[in-house]
Amino acid sequence: MKVELENVKPMEIEKRSFEIITEELGDTPLIPGTELIVKRCIHTSADFDYAENLCFSPDAVEKALEAIKNGACIVTDTQMAKSGINKRALARYGGEVYCFMSDEDVAETAKKNGTTRATASMDKAAAMDKKLIFAVGNAPTALVRLYELIKNKELSPELIIGVPVGFVNVVQSKEMIMDTEVPYIVAKGRKGGSNIAACIVNALLYMIDNRRD
């Protein structure tokens, strides 16, 4: 069998990838202003379902961009998501990326309270005196705890990126976040992951940088 490869220069691979994504999306309707986020999720995962399952609360993208420009920090539920976020780009606006999952005090609190570390790490984040965007790609318990903190008026995030992947309480936890008044970007259903959480943050940063140019 003869295989024919596209003749694409290394520096043009990403550009060509986005051309293919745009071609294959065709007339698929995307919410104006969210196109880059959707396409970057597809680029990261090669999964076109994100064109259908990414849900945005009204003006979520604009509110997120404004929060980042005003120094909002990012809290993730995995070191993988933290590692994948462009920290240099975020630092230009005064923001930092935090993940408390490996902290000793979080482990102790989780053990004492009989909860997950993800739950305890959300409590630790809620105690910070900072504008916060949460990027959750793994632990539905993190979303459940965020929901509780929001409902109890103990936390008012700038944005929640709710994209945990899996089977147990994943769908339900995402729906809980969509039932709050907090701006959100949620991947409905079982799909998601730390790579998608980081991808969405990076897409937002990319959008800001493009507007500066």
GROMACS .gro file of C-alpha atoms in nm:
model
  213
    1MET     CA    1   0.000   0.000   0.000
    2LYS     CA    2   0.140   0.337  -0.098
    3VAL     CA    3   0.100   0.613   0.159
    4GLU     CA    4   0.114   0.974   0.043
    5LEU     CA    5   0.221   1.233   0.296
    6GLU     CA    6   0.145   1.603   0.285
    7ASN     CA    7   0.454   1.810   0.219
    8VAL     CA    8   0.432   2.047   0.514
    9LYS     CA    9   0.726   2.236   0.662
   10PRO     CA   10   0.775   2.189   1.039
   11MET     CA   11   0.689   2.551   1.116
   12GLU     CA   12   0.364   2.522   0.920
   13ILE     CA   13   0.226   2.204   1.078
   14GLU     CA   14   0.008   2.385   1.333
   15LYS     CA   15  -0.124   2.625   1.069
   16ARG     CA   16  -0.210   2.333   0.840
   17SER     CA   17  -0.376   2.150   1.129
   18PHE     CA   18  -0.608   2.442   1.190
   19GLU     CA   19  -0.687   2.464   0.820
   20ILE     CA   20  -0.792   2.099   0.827
   21ILE     CA   21  -1.001   2.155   1.140
   22THR     CA   22  -1.176   2.452   0.979
   23GLU     CA   23  -1.240   2.252   0.661
   24GLU     CA   24  -1.382   1.954   0.848
   25LEU     CA   25  -1.601   2.171   1.071
   26GLY     CA   26  -1.762   2.306   0.756
   27ASP     CA   27  -2.091   2.474   0.841
   28THR     CA   28  -2.098   2.350   1.202
   29PRO     CA   29  -2.237   2.647   1.398
   30LEU     CA   30  -2.007   2.783   1.669
   31ILE     CA   31  -2.091   3.059   1.915
   32PRO     CA   32  -1.927   3.383   1.794
   33GLY     CA   33  -1.618   3.455   2.003
   34THR     CA   34  -1.566   3.094   2.106
   35GLU     CA   35  -1.429   2.960   1.778
   36LEU     CA   36  -1.061   2.965   1.875
   37ILE     CA   37  -1.127   2.782   2.202
   38VAL     CA   38  -1.329   2.512   2.028
   39LYS     CA   39  -1.072   2.468   1.752
   40ARG     CA   40  -0.784   2.447   1.999
   41CYS     CA   41  -0.967   2.179   2.197
   42ILE     CA   42  -1.013   1.984   1.875
   43HIS     CA   43  -0.647   2.043   1.786
   44THR     CA   44  -0.537   1.912   2.127
   45SER     CA   45  -0.758   1.602   2.121
   46ALA     CA   46  -0.835   1.535   1.751
   47ASP     CA   47  -1.193   1.503   1.875
   48PHE     CA   48  -1.455   1.701   1.684
   49ASP     CA   49  -1.716   1.633   1.953
   50TYR     CA   50  -1.590   1.948   2.126
   51ALA     CA   51  -1.768   2.149   1.859
   52GLU     CA   52  -2.090   2.014   2.007
   53ASN     CA   53  -2.021   1.958   2.376
   54LEU     CA   54  -1.841   2.277   2.483
   55CYS     CA   55  -2.089   2.500   2.664
   56PHE     CA   56  -2.030   2.866   2.745
   57SER     CA   57  -2.228   3.078   2.987
   58PRO     CA   58  -2.329   3.420   2.848
   59ASP     CA   59  -2.022   3.641   2.789
   60ALA     CA   60  -1.798   3.384   2.961
   61VAL     CA   61  -1.509   3.440   2.722
   62GLU     CA   62  -1.511   3.820   2.748
   63LYS     CA   63  -1.540   3.803   3.128
   64ALA     CA   64  -1.250   3.558   3.142
   65LEU     CA   65  -1.032   3.774   2.918
   66GLU     CA   66  -1.102   4.078   3.134
   67ALA     CA   67  -1.025   3.883   3.452
   68ILE     CA   68  -0.691   3.762   3.316
   69LYS     CA   69  -0.596   4.114   3.205
   70ASN     CA   70  -0.674   4.229   3.561
   71GLY     CA   71  -0.436   3.976   3.717
   72ALA     CA   72  -0.656   3.672   3.782
   73CYS     CA   73  -0.471   3.358   3.888
   74ILE     CA   74  -0.543   3.003   3.771
   75VAL     CA   75  -0.608   2.711   4.006
   76THR     CA   76  -0.586   2.361   3.859
   77ASP     CA   77  -0.674   2.021   4.001
   78THR     CA   78  -0.369   1.845   3.854
   79GLN     CA   79   0.001   1.913   3.814
   80MET     CA   80  -0.041   1.809   3.451
   81ALA     CA   81  -0.282   2.094   3.381
   82LYS     CA   82  -0.056   2.336   3.567
   83SER     CA   83   0.242   2.222   3.360
   84GLY     CA   84   0.052   2.269   3.037
   85ILE     CA   85  -0.051   2.631   3.098
   86ASN     CA   86   0.163   2.905   2.946
   87LYS     CA   87   0.280   3.062   3.270
   88ARG     CA   88   0.500   3.319   3.099
   89ALA     CA   89   0.203   3.456   2.904
   90LEU     CA   90  -0.012   3.465   3.218
   91ALA     CA   91   0.262   3.643   3.414
   92ARG     CA   92   0.248   3.933   3.170
   93TYR     CA   93  -0.083   4.025   3.330
   94GLY     CA   94   0.024   3.956   3.689
   95GLY     CA   95  -0.130   3.610   3.720
   96GLU     CA   96   0.014   3.284   3.852
   97VAL     CA   97  -0.087   2.917   3.827
   98TYR     CA   98  -0.151   2.715   4.142
   99CYS     CA   99  -0.208   2.347   4.210
  100PHE     CA  100  -0.240   2.242   4.574
  101MET     CA  101  -0.296   1.871   4.518
  102SER     CA  102   0.052   1.771   4.638
  103ASP     CA  103   0.060   2.003   4.941
  104GLU     CA  104   0.102   1.831   5.278
  105ASP     CA  105  -0.165   2.041   5.447
  106VAL     CA  106  -0.413   1.948   5.173
  107ALA     CA  107  -0.338   1.578   5.224
  108GLU     CA  108  -0.381   1.616   5.601
  109THR     CA  109  -0.709   1.805   5.564
  110ALA     CA  110  -0.846   1.549   5.321
  111LYS     CA  111  -0.756   1.263   5.554
  112LYS     CA  112  -0.900   1.441   5.858
  113ASN     CA  113  -1.229   1.526   5.684
  114GLY     CA  114  -1.260   1.204   5.485
  115THR     CA  115  -1.266   1.387   5.152
  116THR     CA  116  -1.057   1.383   4.837
  117ARG     CA  117  -0.748   1.598   4.798
  118ALA     CA  118  -0.928   1.777   4.516
  119THR     CA  119  -1.200   1.884   4.761
  120ALA     CA  120  -0.943   2.002   5.014
  121SER     CA  121  -0.746   2.188   4.749
  122MET     CA  122  -1.055   2.383   4.646
  123ASP     CA  123  -1.101   2.489   5.009
  124LYS     CA  124  -0.741   2.606   5.022
  125ALA     CA  125  -0.789   2.804   4.701
  126ALA     CA  126  -1.109   2.961   4.834
  127ALA     CA  127  -0.911   3.106   5.125
  128MET     CA  128  -0.684   3.300   4.888
  129ASP     CA  129  -0.742   3.672   4.855
  130LYS     CA  130  -0.711   3.672   4.476
  131LYS     CA  131  -0.921   3.680   4.162
  132LEU     CA  132  -0.942   3.313   4.062
  133ILE     CA  133  -1.013   3.108   3.752
  134PHE     CA  134  -1.050   2.735   3.817
  135ALA     CA  135  -0.938   2.490   3.549
  136VAL     CA  136  -1.064   2.144   3.647
  137GLY     CA  137  -0.980   1.859   3.410
  138ASN     CA  138  -0.970   1.552   3.630
  139ALA     CA  139  -1.165   1.558   3.957
  140PRO     CA  140  -1.543   1.591   3.963
  141THR     CA  141  -1.519   1.625   4.343
  142ALA     CA  142  -1.341   1.957   4.281
  143LEU     CA  143  -1.641   2.083   4.084
  144VAL     CA  144  -1.883   1.959   4.349
  145ARG     CA  145  -1.690   2.146   4.619
  146LEU     CA  146  -1.677   2.461   4.406
  147TYR     CA  147  -2.054   2.436   4.364
  148GLU     CA  148  -2.099   2.412   4.742
  149LEU     CA  149  -1.866   2.705   4.810
  150ILE     CA  150  -2.046   2.919   4.553
  151LYS     CA  151  -2.392   2.833   4.686
  152ASN     CA  152  -2.273   2.912   5.042
  153LYS     CA  153  -2.141   3.247   4.914
  154GLU     CA  154  -1.789   3.156   5.027
  155LEU     CA  155  -1.643   3.187   4.679
  156SER     CA  156  -1.711   3.387   4.364
  157PRO     CA  157  -1.473   3.275   4.088
  158GLU     CA  158  -1.407   3.479   3.776
  159LEU     CA  159  -1.456   3.164   3.568
  160ILE     CA  160  -1.481   2.787   3.608
  161ILE     CA  161  -1.343   2.567   3.333
  162GLY     CA  162  -1.519   2.238   3.409
  163VAL     CA  163  -1.383   1.962   3.190
  164PRO     CA  164  -1.311   1.655   3.408
  165VAL     CA  165  -1.297   1.328   3.218
  166GLY     CA  166  -1.441   0.998   3.338
  167PHE     CA  167  -1.750   0.811   3.446
  168VAL     CA  168  -1.831   0.859   3.816
  169ASN     CA  169  -2.018   1.184   3.891
  170VAL     CA  170  -1.847   1.357   3.597
  171VAL     CA  171  -2.164   1.449   3.407
  172GLN     CA  172  -2.348   1.546   3.726
  173SER     CA  173  -2.069   1.770   3.857
  174LYS     CA  174  -2.054   1.961   3.528
  175GLU     CA  175  -2.429   2.016   3.534
  176MET     CA  176  -2.400   2.150   3.890
  177ILE     CA  177  -2.155   2.417   3.774
  178MET     CA  178  -2.388   2.510   3.489
  179ASP     CA  179  -2.657   2.566   3.752
  180THR     CA  180  -2.461   2.851   3.914
  181GLU     CA  181  -2.439   3.217   3.820
  182VAL     CA  182  -2.061   3.196   3.785
  183PRO     CA  183  -1.917   3.227   3.432
  184TYR     CA  184  -1.824   2.883   3.300
  185ILE     CA  185  -1.682   2.687   3.012
  186VAL     CA  186  -1.795   2.327   3.048
  187ALA     CA  187  -1.752   2.017   2.832
  188LYS     CA  188  -2.084   1.841   2.870
  189GLY     CA  189  -2.072   1.464   2.899
  190ARG     CA  190  -1.782   1.238   2.992
  191LYS     CA  191  -1.508   1.391   2.780
  192GLY     CA  192  -1.239   1.632   2.894
  193GLY     CA  193  -0.908   1.601   3.071
  194SER     CA  194  -0.618   1.802   3.212
  195ASN     CA  195  -0.489   1.867   2.861
  196ILE     CA  196  -0.824   2.021   2.764
  197ALA     CA  197  -0.831   2.235   3.080
  198ALA     CA  198  -0.484   2.372   3.002
  199CYS     CA  199  -0.575   2.412   2.636
  200ILE     CA  200  -0.872   2.636   2.718
  201VAL     CA  201  -0.660   2.858   2.945
  202ASN     CA  202  -0.394   2.887   2.675
  203ALA     CA  203  -0.657   2.970   2.414
  204LEU     CA  204  -0.778   3.258   2.631
  205LEU     CA  205  -0.420   3.384   2.671
  206TYR     CA  206  -0.365   3.353   2.297
  207MET     CA  207  -0.678   3.558   2.232
  208ILE     CA  208  -0.554   3.839   2.457
  209ASP     CA  209  -0.212   3.842   2.293
  210ASN     CA  210  -0.370   3.857   1.947
  211ARG     CA  211  -0.580   4.154   2.047
  212ARG     CA  212  -0.270   4.333   2.171
  213ASP     CA  213  -0.112   4.287   1.829
   0.00000   0.00000   0.00000
